[in-house]
Amino acid sequence: MKTKRLTVAQATIEYLKNQYVERDGVQNKFFAGCLGILGHGNVAGIGQALHQNLDFPFYVARNEQGMVHTAAAFARVKNRLQTFVCTSSIGPGATNMLTGAAAATINRIPVLLIPGDIFATRQVAPVLQQLESNVTQDISVNDCFKPVSKYWDRINRPEQLITSLPEVMRVLTSQAETGTVTLCIPQDVQAEAFDFPVEMFQKRVWHIGRTMPDQTLLARAIEQIKKSKRPIIIAGGGAIYSDATAILKKLVNRTGIPVAETFAGKGSLDYNEPQNLGAAGVTGTPGAIEIAKEADLVIGVGTRYSDFTTISKSAFQDPKVRFININITEFDSFKHGALPLVGDAKAILETLDKELSNFKVSTDYREKVENFNKSWDQFVADIYAEKNEVPAFQGEVIGAVNSFSNPEDIVLCAAGSLPGDLHKLWRTRNPKGFHLEYGYSCMGYEIAGGLGAKMARPDSEIYVMVGDGSYLMMSQEIVTSIQEKQKMTIILLNNDGYSSIGSLSSSLGSEGFGTYYRYRNEETDQLDGGLLPIDYAANAASMGAHVIKASNAEELNAALKKAKTIDRTTVIYIEVDRKKAVPGFAWWDVAVAEVSEKDAVKSSLKTSLENKKTQKYYL
C-alpha cells in the first residue's frame, strides 16, 4: 500500500478538503473551510496543518460558541449540503463550543468540531486547563460533548484516524442522523506523524439519496388522505432542506389541503399562497390554530413536533385525529402514534401528488382556508401600517424591514419576543428568506448566525433582528464580519432588558421580576432603580460597524435605505415599546407555582390548570 507521511492534523485537513457531496446530480465540496481560535491545544497541530493547506480557508472567530453558530447558519442556508469545521484549543476554548454544539444537534444541522485535548501520553499531566479526576485519567472536558453530539470520538493513536474520519462523514452527510460531530484530538497526537494510506486522501463523493418508505405504508397513507375531510399539513424544516417546496405548492394548490408552518418550516410556501395558514402552534395565526383544532388528519412534513408546534400537545382536538409523518428520520416519523413514512420529503410528496390526482378537499373547506389567509394578511397589513413615535412598536419595525427587503433577502433571529412576532408577521417570499433558530432559541445566535448566512448567500442582504438582551450575550462576530468583508444589516431593538421573559413572568404572576436592566436600588436593595445607561451604538461602532440611530418607522425606513449603500456591517439602533405586543392566540405550558402568597400567581395557576385539560396523548 502506498503511503504518505503526515501528522495527524495534516492528515485530517487533507482528508476533509477532499470530501464532496452530491444530490440530484449536483456536486460540491462538503467543507467550505475552517472557523477557529488557536490556542496551545491546537496551534501546533491543526493550526500548523491549516497553515500548509491554504486552499482550505481559515476564518478567525472571536468566540468559540459564535463560530459554531456561524457554521450552523451557513449549513442551514446550504440545505445541509455544506458546512464548516470549527477548531478550538483545550479547556475553555472547547467548552465554549458546547452551546453551539447543542443548538446544531437539536436543529439537525451538520457541524464538525475539532477541539484540542489533553496529552495522550499523560507524561506532563495535568497540563494547563486540564480537568483532573480522582477516579480515572481517561477523561477531559471534551467528554461533555458526548450528549450533544451525534457522533463523538477521541483519536489517541494516529491509525485510529483512518477508520474514524469515514464515520465522521457518514454521520455529517446523513440527512437522518446529522447534527454535531465532535472529533477530539489530543494536542500531542495532532503533531504526531504516521504513514497514512494515500488512497485515504483521494476525492470521495457522498451521495445524498432520495429514499422512499415502505410501499405498504405509503398505500395506507394515500387511503387515509383520500378518506379525510379536514386534513392539514404541518410543514417543518425538512420540507425546505429536501428542496420540496415546489412540489408542496403544486400539491396543495390542486388539492386545497391547508399548510401551517413551524419556525424552521416557514417559507415552505410563499405567504400569499391561498393554502398558507401561516405560523403554526403557540405563536400561530388564528386560522392555523382553528384548522389544526378541527383537523381529522395531520400530515407532518419534516417536523419534529416541538411543544410550540403542538401548543403543548393541545393543538389537535378532534377525538379521532390521525397522523401521517413524512420524515427522513425514523425517530420523528413515529411521533404521535403516526403512520410513519420514513424517507425524503420531496420524493414522497411527488408520489402523493400523482396518487392523489383526483383528491380535493371540499369547496367549503377550501374557502374557509383561503379566507383565513386573506384575513390574516389584512391583520399583518394593519400592523405594518402603524406609525408610532417614540418608542416604536416592534410590529411596525418588522413591517418596515419586511417591506424594504427584497424576496431573495434573509431575515435572521433566534430568541426573545422577536421570534414569535416574526413567525406570525413576516411575509415570506422564498424558502430561505426566514431564518429562525428556534429549536434551541439560543440568545447570541443572531449576529454569529447572520455572518454564516451571509457567507452562504453573499448576493443576498442579511437582516439580523436582535434584541438588546441577545446583543449583550454575544455580538463579537461583528468584528469577524468586518474582517471578512461580509456585510449584514443588524436591526438592534432596545427594550431595556429581557422583554419576552418579562412578559411571560407577568403572565405567571411574577411581575417581570429580574427582567429589566436597572440599577440596584440602595433603598430597597432590589433591581428596581433607574435604567442602565448602556450605549449600544457606541459599542457597535467600536467593533467597526457603521451605526445609524432611528427613533420611529419613518427614520427606520431612511436608515434601511442608507444601510443598503454602505459596504460594511451596519447596525441600526432603535428603541421599542416593551409593553406593546403583537397579540398571541394560544397558550403555552409553563410550570406555575402551586403555592404562592401572590394573587396573580394563584390566578395564573388556575388558568394553567384549565388549559391543561385540553392536552392529549396521541397514541
Coordinates of C-alpha atoms in Angstrom, one line a residue:
M1 CA 0.0 0.0 0.0
K2 CA 1.3 3.4 -1.0
T3 CA 1.6 5.7 2.0
K4 CA 2.2 9.4 2.8
R5 CA 3.8 10.6 5.9
L6 CA 1.8 13.3 7.6
T7 CA 1.0 14.5 11.1
V8 CA -2.5 13.5 12.4
A9 CA -3.6 17.1 12.0
Q10 CA -2.2 17.4 8.4
A11 CA -3.9 14.1 7.5
T12 CA -7.2 15.4 9.0
I13 CA -7.2 18.5 6.9
E14 CA -6.0 16.7 3.8
Y15 CA -8.9 14.2 4.1
L16 CA -11.6 16.8 4.9
K17 CA -10.8 19.0 1.9
N18 CA -11.3 16.1 -0.5
Q19 CA -14.8 15.2 0.8
Y20 CA -17.7 16.0 -1.6
V21 CA -21.5 15.6 -1.5
E22 CA -23.9 15.0 -4.4
R23 CA -27.6 15.3 -4.6
D24 CA -29.8 15.3 -7.8
G25 CA -26.6 15.3 -9.9
V26 CA -25.2 18.5 -8.3
Q27 CA -21.8 18.0 -6.6
N28 CA -19.9 20.3 -4.3
K29 CA -17.2 20.3 -1.6
F30 CA -18.7 19.5 1.7
F31 CA -16.5 21.8 3.8
A32 CA -16.2 25.5 3.0
G33 CA -13.2 25.8 5.3
C34 CA -12.5 26.1 9.0
L35 CA -13.5 28.6 11.6
G36 CA -11.3 28.7 14.7
I37 CA -9.5 30.3 17.5
L38 CA -6.0 28.9 18.0
G39 CA -4.5 28.1 21.4
H40 CA -1.9 25.9 22.9
G41 CA -4.1 22.9 22.3
N42 CA -4.3 23.2 18.6
V43 CA -1.9 25.9 17.3
A44 CA 1.0 23.5 16.6
G45 CA -1.3 20.7 15.3
I46 CA -4.5 21.8 13.4
G47 CA -3.1 25.4 13.2
Q48 CA 0.1 24.2 11.5
A49 CA -1.9 21.9 9.2
L50 CA -4.1 24.8 8.1
H51 CA -1.1 26.9 7.5
Q52 CA 0.3 24.5 5.0
N53 CA -3.2 23.9 3.4
L54 CA -4.1 27.4 2.4
D55 CA -6.6 26.1 -0.1
F56 CA -8.7 25.1 2.9
P57 CA -9.8 28.6 4.0
F58 CA -9.3 29.6 7.7
Y59 CA -11.5 32.2 9.4
V60 CA -10.6 33.7 12.7
A61 CA -13.6 33.9 15.0
R62 CA -14.0 35.9 18.2
N63 CA -16.0 33.5 20.3
E64 CA -16.0 29.7 20.1
Q65 CA -19.7 29.4 20.7
G66 CA -20.3 32.1 18.0
M67 CA -18.2 30.2 15.4
V68 CA -20.3 27.1 15.8
H69 CA -23.5 29.2 15.3
T70 CA -21.8 30.7 12.2
A71 CA -21.1 27.2 10.8
A72 CA -24.6 26.0 11.6
A73 CA -26.3 29.0 10.0
F74 CA -24.1 28.5 6.9
A75 CA -25.1 24.8 6.7
R76 CA -28.8 25.6 7.1
V77 CA -28.8 28.1 4.3
K78 CA -26.9 25.5 2.2
N79 CA -29.7 22.9 2.9
R80 CA -27.2 20.9 5.0
L81 CA -25.1 20.1 1.9
Q82 CA -22.1 22.1 3.0
T83 CA -20.7 23.2 6.4
F84 CA -17.6 24.3 8.2
V85 CA -15.1 22.7 10.5
C86 CA -14.7 24.5 13.9
T87 CA -11.5 24.1 15.9
S88 CA -10.6 25.3 19.4
S89 CA -7.9 24.8 22.0
I90 CA -8.4 22.7 25.1
G91 CA -10.3 23.8 28.2
P92 CA -12.5 26.9 27.9
G93 CA -12.0 27.1 24.2
A94 CA -13.5 23.7 23.9
T95 CA -16.3 24.1 26.4
N96 CA -17.3 27.4 24.9
M97 CA -18.4 25.3 21.9
L98 CA -20.9 23.2 23.9
T99 CA -23.8 25.6 23.5
G100 CA -23.3 25.8 19.7
A101 CA -23.0 22.0 19.6
A102 CA -26.3 21.5 21.3
A103 CA -28.0 24.0 19.1
A104 CA -26.8 22.3 15.9
T105 CA -27.8 18.9 17.1
I106 CA -31.2 19.9 18.3
N107 CA -31.8 21.6 14.9
R108 CA -30.4 18.6 12.9
I109 CA -27.7 20.7 11.3
P110 CA -24.2 19.3 10.4
V111 CA -21.2 20.9 12.0
L112 CA -17.8 19.3 12.7
L113 CA -16.0 20.3 15.9
I114 CA -12.3 19.5 16.5
P115 CA -11.5 20.6 20.0
G116 CA -7.9 20.3 21.2
D117 CA -7.4 17.8 24.0
I118 CA -5.0 16.9 26.8
F119 CA -1.8 15.0 26.2
A120 CA -2.4 11.3 25.3
T121 CA 0.9 10.4 26.8
R122 CA -0.1 11.8 30.1
Q123 CA 3.5 12.4 30.9
V124 CA 3.1 16.1 31.7
A125 CA -0.4 15.9 33.2
P126 CA -2.0 18.0 34.5
V127 CA -1.4 20.4 31.6
L128 CA -2.8 24.0 31.6
Q129 CA -6.6 23.9 31.6
Q130 CA -6.8 20.2 32.2
L131 CA -9.8 18.8 34.2
E132 CA -8.5 16.2 36.6
S133 CA -10.4 13.3 38.1
N134 CA -9.5 11.1 41.1
V135 CA -11.3 8.1 39.6
T136 CA -9.9 8.0 36.0
Q137 CA -7.3 9.5 33.8
D138 CA -9.3 8.8 30.7
I139 CA -11.4 12.0 30.8
S140 CA -11.3 15.6 29.8
V141 CA -13.8 18.4 29.4
N142 CA -14.3 17.2 25.8
D143 CA -16.4 14.3 27.3
C144 CA -19.0 16.9 27.9
F145 CA -19.7 16.9 24.1
K146 CA -21.0 13.3 24.2
P147 CA -24.7 14.0 24.9
V148 CA -24.8 16.9 22.4
S149 CA -23.1 15.1 19.6
K150 CA -24.5 12.7 17.0
Y151 CA -21.0 11.1 16.8
W152 CA -18.1 11.5 19.2
D153 CA -14.6 10.1 19.0
R154 CA -11.1 10.7 20.5
I155 CA -8.0 9.9 18.5
N156 CA -5.4 8.6 20.9
R157 CA -3.3 6.8 18.2
P158 CA -2.7 8.1 14.6
E159 CA -4.0 5.0 12.9
Q160 CA -7.4 5.5 14.6
L161 CA -7.9 8.4 12.2
I162 CA -8.2 6.1 9.3
T163 CA -11.4 4.5 10.5
S164 CA -12.8 7.4 12.4
L165 CA -12.9 10.0 9.6
P166 CA -15.2 8.0 7.4
E167 CA -17.6 7.6 10.3
V168 CA -17.4 11.4 10.8
M169 CA -18.5 11.9 7.2
R170 CA -21.2 9.2 7.3
V171 CA -23.0 11.0 10.1
L172 CA -22.5 14.5 8.9
T173 CA -23.8 13.7 5.4
S174 CA -26.7 11.5 6.7
Q175 CA -30.0 13.5 6.3
A176 CA -31.4 11.3 9.1
E177 CA -28.6 11.3 11.6
T178 CA -26.9 14.6 11.0
G179 CA -26.0 17.1 13.8
T180 CA -22.8 18.0 15.7
V181 CA -19.9 15.6 15.2
T182 CA -17.1 16.0 17.7
L183 CA -13.6 14.7 16.9
C184 CA -11.3 15.2 19.9
I185 CA -7.6 15.1 19.1
P186 CA -5.1 15.4 22.0
Q187 CA -2.5 18.1 21.3
D188 CA 0.5 15.7 21.2
V189 CA -1.4 13.3 18.8
Q190 CA -2.2 16.2 16.5
A191 CA 1.5 16.7 15.9
E192 CA 2.4 13.0 15.7
A193 CA 3.5 11.7 12.3
F194 CA 2.3 8.5 10.7
D195 CA 2.4 6.8 7.3
F196 CA -1.2 7.1 6.1
P197 CA -2.6 5.3 3.0
V198 CA -2.5 7.6 0.0
E199 CA -5.9 6.2 -1.0
M200 CA -7.4 7.9 2.1
F201 CA -6.8 11.3 0.5
Q202 CA -8.5 10.7 -2.8
K203 CA -11.6 12.6 -3.7
R204 CA -14.7 10.9 -2.2
V205 CA -18.3 11.8 -3.1
W206 CA -21.0 11.1 -0.6
H207 CA -24.3 10.6 -2.4
I208 CA -27.4 12.1 -0.8
G209 CA -30.2 9.8 -2.0
R210 CA -33.9 10.4 -2.0
T211 CA -35.2 7.4 -0.1
M212 CA -38.8 6.1 -0.3
P213 CA -40.8 4.5 2.5
D214 CA -42.3 1.0 2.7
Q215 CA -44.8 0.8 -0.2
T216 CA -47.5 -0.8 2.0
L217 CA -47.3 2.1 4.4
L218 CA -47.4 4.5 1.6
A219 CA -50.5 2.9 0.2
R220 CA -52.2 3.1 3.6
A221 CA -51.3 6.8 3.9
I222 CA -52.8 7.5 0.5
E223 CA -56.0 5.8 1.5
Q224 CA -56.1 7.8 4.8
I225 CA -55.7 11.1 2.9
K226 CA -58.4 10.2 0.4
K227 CA -60.9 9.4 3.3
S228 CA -60.0 12.6 5.2
K229 CA -62.4 15.6 5.3
R230 CA -60.3 18.1 7.1
P231 CA -56.6 17.4 6.5
I232 CA -53.8 19.8 7.4
I233 CA -50.1 19.7 6.5
I234 CA -47.6 20.8 9.2
A235 CA -44.5 21.9 7.2
G236 CA -41.3 21.7 9.1
G237 CA -37.6 22.4 8.2
G238 CA -37.3 19.1 6.4
A239 CA -39.7 20.4 3.7
I240 CA -37.1 23.1 2.9
Y241 CA -33.9 21.0 3.4
S242 CA -35.2 18.4 1.0
D243 CA -36.0 21.1 -1.6
A244 CA -39.6 20.0 -1.5
T245 CA -41.2 23.5 -1.6
A246 CA -42.2 23.5 -5.3
I247 CA -43.9 20.1 -5.2
L248 CA -45.6 21.1 -1.9
K249 CA -47.0 24.2 -3.6
K250 CA -48.3 22.1 -6.6
L251 CA -49.9 19.5 -4.3
V252 CA -51.7 21.9 -2.0
N253 CA -52.8 24.3 -4.8
R254 CA -54.5 21.5 -6.5
T255 CA -55.9 19.6 -3.6
G256 CA -56.7 22.5 -1.3
I257 CA -55.0 20.9 1.7
P258 CA -54.0 23.8 4.0
V259 CA -50.5 24.3 5.3
A260 CA -49.3 25.6 8.7
E261 CA -45.6 26.3 9.1
T262 CA -43.3 25.7 12.0
F263 CA -40.4 28.1 12.7
A264 CA -38.0 26.0 10.7
G265 CA -40.6 25.4 8.0
K266 CA -41.7 29.0 7.5
G267 CA -41.1 29.7 3.8
S268 CA -42.3 26.3 2.7
L269 CA -45.0 28.3 0.9
D270 CA -45.0 32.0 0.0
Y271 CA -47.1 34.0 2.4
N272 CA -49.7 34.7 -0.3
E273 CA -50.4 31.2 -1.4
P274 CA -54.1 30.6 -0.7
Q275 CA -53.5 27.4 1.2
N276 CA -50.9 29.0 3.6
L277 CA -52.4 29.5 7.0
G278 CA -49.1 30.9 8.2
A279 CA -47.5 30.2 11.6
A280 CA -48.4 27.0 13.5
G281 CA -48.7 26.5 17.2
V282 CA -48.1 28.7 20.2
T283 CA -47.1 31.6 18.0
G284 CA -49.6 30.7 15.4
T285 CA -52.3 32.6 13.5
P286 CA -56.0 32.2 14.3
G287 CA -56.5 30.3 11.1
A288 CA -53.7 27.8 11.7
I289 CA -54.9 27.3 15.3
E290 CA -58.6 26.7 14.3
I291 CA -57.9 24.4 11.4
A292 CA -55.5 22.4 13.4
K293 CA -58.0 22.1 16.2
E294 CA -60.6 20.7 13.8
A295 CA -58.3 18.6 11.6
D296 CA -59.2 14.9 11.3
L297 CA -55.8 14.1 9.6
V298 CA -52.4 15.8 10.3
I299 CA -49.7 15.3 7.7
G300 CA -46.3 16.3 9.2
V301 CA -43.7 17.0 6.6
G302 CA -40.2 17.2 8.1
T303 CA -41.3 18.4 11.5
R304 CA -40.2 17.1 15.0
Y305 CA -43.4 18.4 16.7
S306 CA -41.9 20.7 19.3
D307 CA -44.2 21.9 22.1
F308 CA -44.5 25.2 20.3
T309 CA -45.9 23.4 17.2
T310 CA -48.3 21.3 19.1
I311 CA -49.4 24.0 21.6
S312 CA -48.1 21.9 24.4
K313 CA -50.0 18.8 23.0
S314 CA -53.3 20.6 22.8
A315 CA -53.4 21.8 19.2
F316 CA -55.2 18.8 17.6
Q317 CA -58.6 18.3 19.3
D318 CA -60.6 16.1 17.0
P319 CA -61.2 12.9 19.1
K320 CA -60.4 10.7 16.0
V321 CA -57.5 12.7 14.6
R322 CA -54.8 10.6 12.9
F323 CA -51.2 11.5 11.9
I324 CA -49.1 10.7 8.9
N325 CA -45.5 11.7 9.3
I326 CA -43.2 12.2 6.4
N327 CA -39.7 12.4 7.8
I328 CA -36.2 11.2 6.8
T329 CA -35.7 10.4 10.5
E330 CA -37.4 7.3 11.8
F331 CA -37.4 8.8 15.3
D332 CA -39.5 11.8 14.3
S333 CA -41.8 9.8 11.9
F334 CA -43.3 7.7 14.7
K335 CA -44.3 10.6 16.9
H336 CA -48.0 11.0 17.9
G337 CA -48.7 7.4 17.0
A338 CA -48.4 8.3 13.3
L339 CA -48.3 6.2 10.3
P340 CA -44.6 6.6 9.5
L341 CA -43.4 7.4 6.0
V342 CA -39.7 7.3 6.5
G343 CA -38.0 8.9 3.5
D344 CA -37.2 12.0 1.6
A345 CA -39.9 14.7 1.7
K346 CA -39.6 15.7 -1.9
A347 CA -39.7 12.2 -3.3
I348 CA -42.7 11.2 -1.1
L349 CA -44.7 14.4 -1.9
E350 CA -44.1 13.8 -5.6
T351 CA -45.6 10.3 -5.2
L352 CA -48.5 11.7 -3.2
D353 CA -49.2 14.3 -5.9
K354 CA -49.5 11.6 -8.5
E355 CA -51.6 9.2 -6.4
L356 CA -53.9 11.9 -5.2
S357 CA -54.7 13.3 -8.7
N358 CA -58.4 13.0 -8.1
F359 CA -58.4 14.2 -4.5
K360 CA -59.6 17.6 -3.4
V361 CA -60.9 19.0 -0.1
S362 CA -64.5 20.2 -0.1
T363 CA -65.3 23.6 -1.6
D364 CA -66.4 24.9 1.9
Y365 CA -63.1 23.8 3.5
R366 CA -61.0 25.3 0.7
E367 CA -62.9 28.6 1.0
K368 CA -62.5 28.7 4.8
V369 CA -58.8 28.2 4.5
E370 CA -58.4 30.9 1.8
N371 CA -60.5 33.3 3.8
F372 CA -58.2 32.8 6.8
N373 CA -55.2 33.5 4.5
K374 CA -56.7 36.8 3.3
S375 CA -57.9 37.9 6.8
W376 CA -54.5 37.3 8.3
D377 CA -52.8 39.2 5.6
Q378 CA -55.0 42.2 6.3
F379 CA -54.2 41.9 10.0
V380 CA -50.5 42.0 9.1
A381 CA -51.0 44.9 6.8
D382 CA -52.7 46.9 9.6
I383 CA -49.8 46.3 12.0
Y384 CA -47.3 47.2 9.2
A385 CA -49.2 50.5 8.7
E386 CA -48.9 51.7 12.2
K387 CA -46.9 54.9 12.7
N388 CA -45.9 55.2 16.3
E389 CA -43.5 57.9 17.5
V390 CA -41.0 57.2 20.4
P391 CA -40.7 54.4 21.3
A392 CA -41.5 52.5 18.2
F393 CA -43.7 49.3 18.1
Q394 CA -41.9 46.1 17.4
G395 CA -44.6 45.0 14.9
E396 CA -44.1 48.1 12.8
V397 CA -40.3 47.6 12.9
I398 CA -40.8 44.1 11.5
G399 CA -43.1 45.6 8.9
A400 CA -40.6 48.2 7.8
V401 CA -37.8 45.7 7.4
N402 CA -40.0 43.2 5.6
S403 CA -41.4 45.8 3.2
F404 CA -38.0 47.2 2.4
S405 CA -36.3 43.8 1.8
N406 CA -36.2 42.0 -1.5
P407 CA -37.6 38.5 -1.9
E408 CA -34.1 37.0 -2.1
D409 CA -33.0 38.6 1.2
I410 CA -32.9 36.8 4.6
V411 CA -34.2 37.8 8.0
L412 CA -32.5 36.1 10.9
C413 CA -33.3 35.9 14.5
A414 CA -33.3 33.4 17.5
A415 CA -34.5 34.5 20.9
G416 CA -36.8 36.9 22.8
S417 CA -40.1 38.3 21.7
L418 CA -39.0 38.8 18.2
P419 CA -39.2 35.2 17.0
G420 CA -42.9 34.9 17.9
D421 CA -43.7 38.2 16.2
L422 CA -41.7 37.3 13.1
H423 CA -43.3 33.9 12.9
K424 CA -46.7 35.5 12.7
L425 CA -45.9 38.7 10.8
W426 CA -43.1 38.1 8.3
R427 CA -44.3 37.7 4.8
T428 CA -42.1 35.0 3.3
R429 CA -41.3 35.2 -0.4
N430 CA -38.7 32.5 -0.8
P431 CA -37.8 29.3 1.1
K432 CA -34.6 30.7 2.5
G433 CA -35.9 34.2 3.4
F434 CA -36.9 33.3 7.0
H435 CA -34.1 32.0 9.2
L436 CA -35.1 31.5 12.8
E437 CA -33.0 29.3 15.2
Y438 CA -35.9 28.2 17.5
G439 CA -35.0 24.6 18.2
Y440 CA -32.7 25.9 20.9
S441 CA -33.8 29.5 20.9
C442 CA -30.3 30.4 21.7
M443 CA -29.5 34.0 22.7
G444 CA -26.4 35.1 20.9
Y445 CA -27.0 33.1 17.8
E446 CA -28.3 36.1 15.8
I447 CA -25.2 38.0 14.8
A448 CA -22.9 35.0 14.5
G449 CA -25.6 33.2 12.5
G450 CA -26.1 36.3 10.3
L451 CA -22.4 36.0 9.4
G452 CA -22.8 32.4 8.4
A453 CA -25.9 33.2 6.4
K454 CA -24.0 35.9 4.5
M455 CA -21.1 33.6 3.8
A456 CA -23.6 31.1 2.3
R457 CA -25.6 33.7 0.3
P458 CA -23.2 36.6 -0.5
D459 CA -25.6 38.1 -3.0
S460 CA -28.5 38.4 -0.5
E461 CA -28.9 41.1 2.1
I462 CA -28.9 39.6 5.5
Y463 CA -31.2 41.4 8.1
V464 CA -30.3 40.3 11.6
M465 CA -33.1 41.4 14.0
V466 CA -31.8 41.2 17.6
G467 CA -32.9 42.5 21.0
D468 CA -30.6 44.2 23.5
G469 CA -30.5 41.0 25.7
S470 CA -29.2 38.8 22.9
Y471 CA -26.9 41.6 21.7
L472 CA -25.2 41.8 25.1
M473 CA -25.0 38.0 25.2
M474 CA -22.8 37.8 22.0
S475 CA -22.1 40.5 19.5
Q476 CA -18.4 39.9 18.9
E477 CA -18.7 38.3 15.5
I478 CA -19.4 41.9 14.2
V479 CA -15.6 42.0 14.2
T480 CA -15.3 38.9 12.1
S481 CA -17.8 40.3 9.6
I482 CA -15.7 43.4 9.3
Q483 CA -12.5 41.4 8.9
E484 CA -14.0 39.2 6.2
K485 CA -16.0 42.0 4.5
Q486 CA -19.2 40.0 5.0
K487 CA -21.7 42.8 5.3
M488 CA -25.0 42.4 7.1
T489 CA -27.6 44.8 8.4
I490 CA -28.3 44.4 12.1
I491 CA -31.5 45.9 13.5
L492 CA -30.9 46.3 17.2
L493 CA -34.1 46.8 19.2
N494 CA -33.7 48.1 22.7
N495 CA -36.4 47.3 25.2
D496 CA -34.2 47.7 28.4
G497 CA -34.0 44.1 29.3
Y498 CA -35.5 40.7 28.7
S499 CA -38.8 41.6 27.2
S500 CA -40.1 38.2 26.2
I501 CA -39.4 36.6 29.6
G502 CA -40.6 39.8 31.3
S503 CA -44.0 39.3 29.6
L504 CA -44.0 35.6 30.5
S505 CA -43.1 36.4 34.1
S506 CA -46.0 38.8 34.2
S507 CA -48.4 36.3 32.8
L508 CA -47.3 33.8 35.5
G509 CA -47.9 36.4 38.3
S510 CA -44.2 37.3 38.9
E511 CA -44.5 40.9 37.6
G512 CA -41.5 40.8 35.3
F513 CA -39.1 40.2 38.2
G514 CA -35.4 40.2 37.3
T515 CA -36.0 41.1 33.6
Y516 CA -35.2 44.8 33.4
Y517 CA -31.8 46.3 33.0
R518 CA -31.9 48.5 36.1
Y519 CA -29.5 49.7 38.8
R520 CA -29.7 48.1 42.3
N521 CA -31.7 50.5 44.4
E522 CA -29.8 51.4 47.6
E523 CA -33.0 51.9 49.5
T524 CA -34.8 48.7 48.6
D525 CA -31.6 46.6 47.8
Q526 CA -33.6 45.3 44.7
L527 CA -33.0 45.8 41.0
D528 CA -35.7 48.4 40.8
G529 CA -33.5 51.5 40.3
G530 CA -33.1 53.6 37.2
L531 CA -32.5 52.1 33.8
L532 CA -28.9 51.3 32.9
P533 CA -27.3 53.9 30.5
I534 CA -25.9 51.3 28.0
D535 CA -24.7 52.9 24.8
Y536 CA -25.3 50.1 22.3
A537 CA -24.5 52.4 19.3
A538 CA -21.1 53.2 20.7
N539 CA -20.4 49.6 21.4
A540 CA -21.2 48.5 17.9
A541 CA -19.2 51.4 16.4
S542 CA -16.2 50.3 18.5
M543 CA -16.2 46.9 16.7
G544 CA -16.0 48.6 13.3
A545 CA -19.7 48.7 12.4
H546 CA -21.4 51.6 10.8
V547 CA -24.1 52.8 13.1
I548 CA -27.4 54.6 12.4
K549 CA -29.9 55.6 15.1
A550 CA -33.6 55.7 14.4
S551 CA -36.5 56.6 16.7
N552 CA -39.6 55.7 14.6
A553 CA -40.7 53.9 11.5
E554 CA -40.1 56.8 9.2
E555 CA -36.5 57.2 10.4
L556 CA -36.1 53.4 10.3
N557 CA -37.0 53.4 6.6
A558 CA -34.5 56.1 5.9
A559 CA -31.9 54.1 7.8
L560 CA -32.6 50.9 5.8
K561 CA -32.1 52.8 2.6
K562 CA -28.8 54.3 3.9
A563 CA -27.6 50.9 5.2
K564 CA -28.0 49.3 1.7
T565 CA -25.5 51.8 0.3
I566 CA -22.8 51.0 3.0
D567 CA -20.2 48.4 2.2
R568 CA -19.7 47.0 5.7
T569 CA -21.8 45.7 8.5
T570 CA -24.3 48.3 9.7
V571 CA -26.2 48.5 12.9
I572 CA -29.5 50.3 13.0
Y573 CA -30.4 51.1 16.6
I574 CA -34.0 51.7 17.6
E575 CA -35.9 51.8 20.9
V576 CA -39.1 49.9 21.1
D577 CA -42.1 49.9 23.4
R578 CA -41.6 46.9 25.7
K579 CA -45.2 46.7 26.8
K580 CA -46.9 47.0 23.5
A581 CA -47.1 43.5 22.0
V582 CA -48.4 41.7 18.9
P583 CA -51.4 39.6 20.0
G584 CA -51.0 35.9 20.8
F585 CA -53.7 33.4 20.2
A586 CA -52.7 30.3 22.0
W587 CA -51.3 29.2 25.4
W588 CA -48.0 27.6 26.2
D589 CA -47.5 25.1 29.1
V590 CA -45.0 26.6 31.5
A591 CA -44.9 25.4 35.1
V592 CA -46.7 27.7 37.6
A593 CA -46.0 27.7 41.3
E594 CA -48.7 25.6 43.0
V595 CA -48.3 27.6 46.2
S596 CA -47.9 31.4 46.4
E597 CA -48.8 34.4 48.5
K598 CA -49.5 36.4 45.4
D599 CA -53.0 36.5 44.0
A600 CA -51.6 36.9 40.5
V601 CA -49.7 33.6 40.7
K602 CA -52.9 31.9 42.1
S603 CA -54.8 33.3 39.1
S604 CA -52.2 32.1 36.7
L605 CA -52.2 28.6 38.2
K606 CA -56.0 28.4 37.8
T607 CA -55.7 29.4 34.1
S608 CA -52.9 26.9 33.6
L609 CA -54.9 24.1 35.1
E610 CA -57.9 24.9 32.8
N611 CA -55.7 24.9 29.7
K612 CA -54.0 21.6 30.7
K613 CA -57.4 19.9 30.4
T614 CA -57.1 20.3 26.6
Q615 CA -53.8 18.4 26.5
K616 CA -53.9 15.0 24.9
Y617 CA -51.8 11.9 24.4
Y618 CA -51.7 11.0 20.7
L619 CA -51.4 7.2 20.8

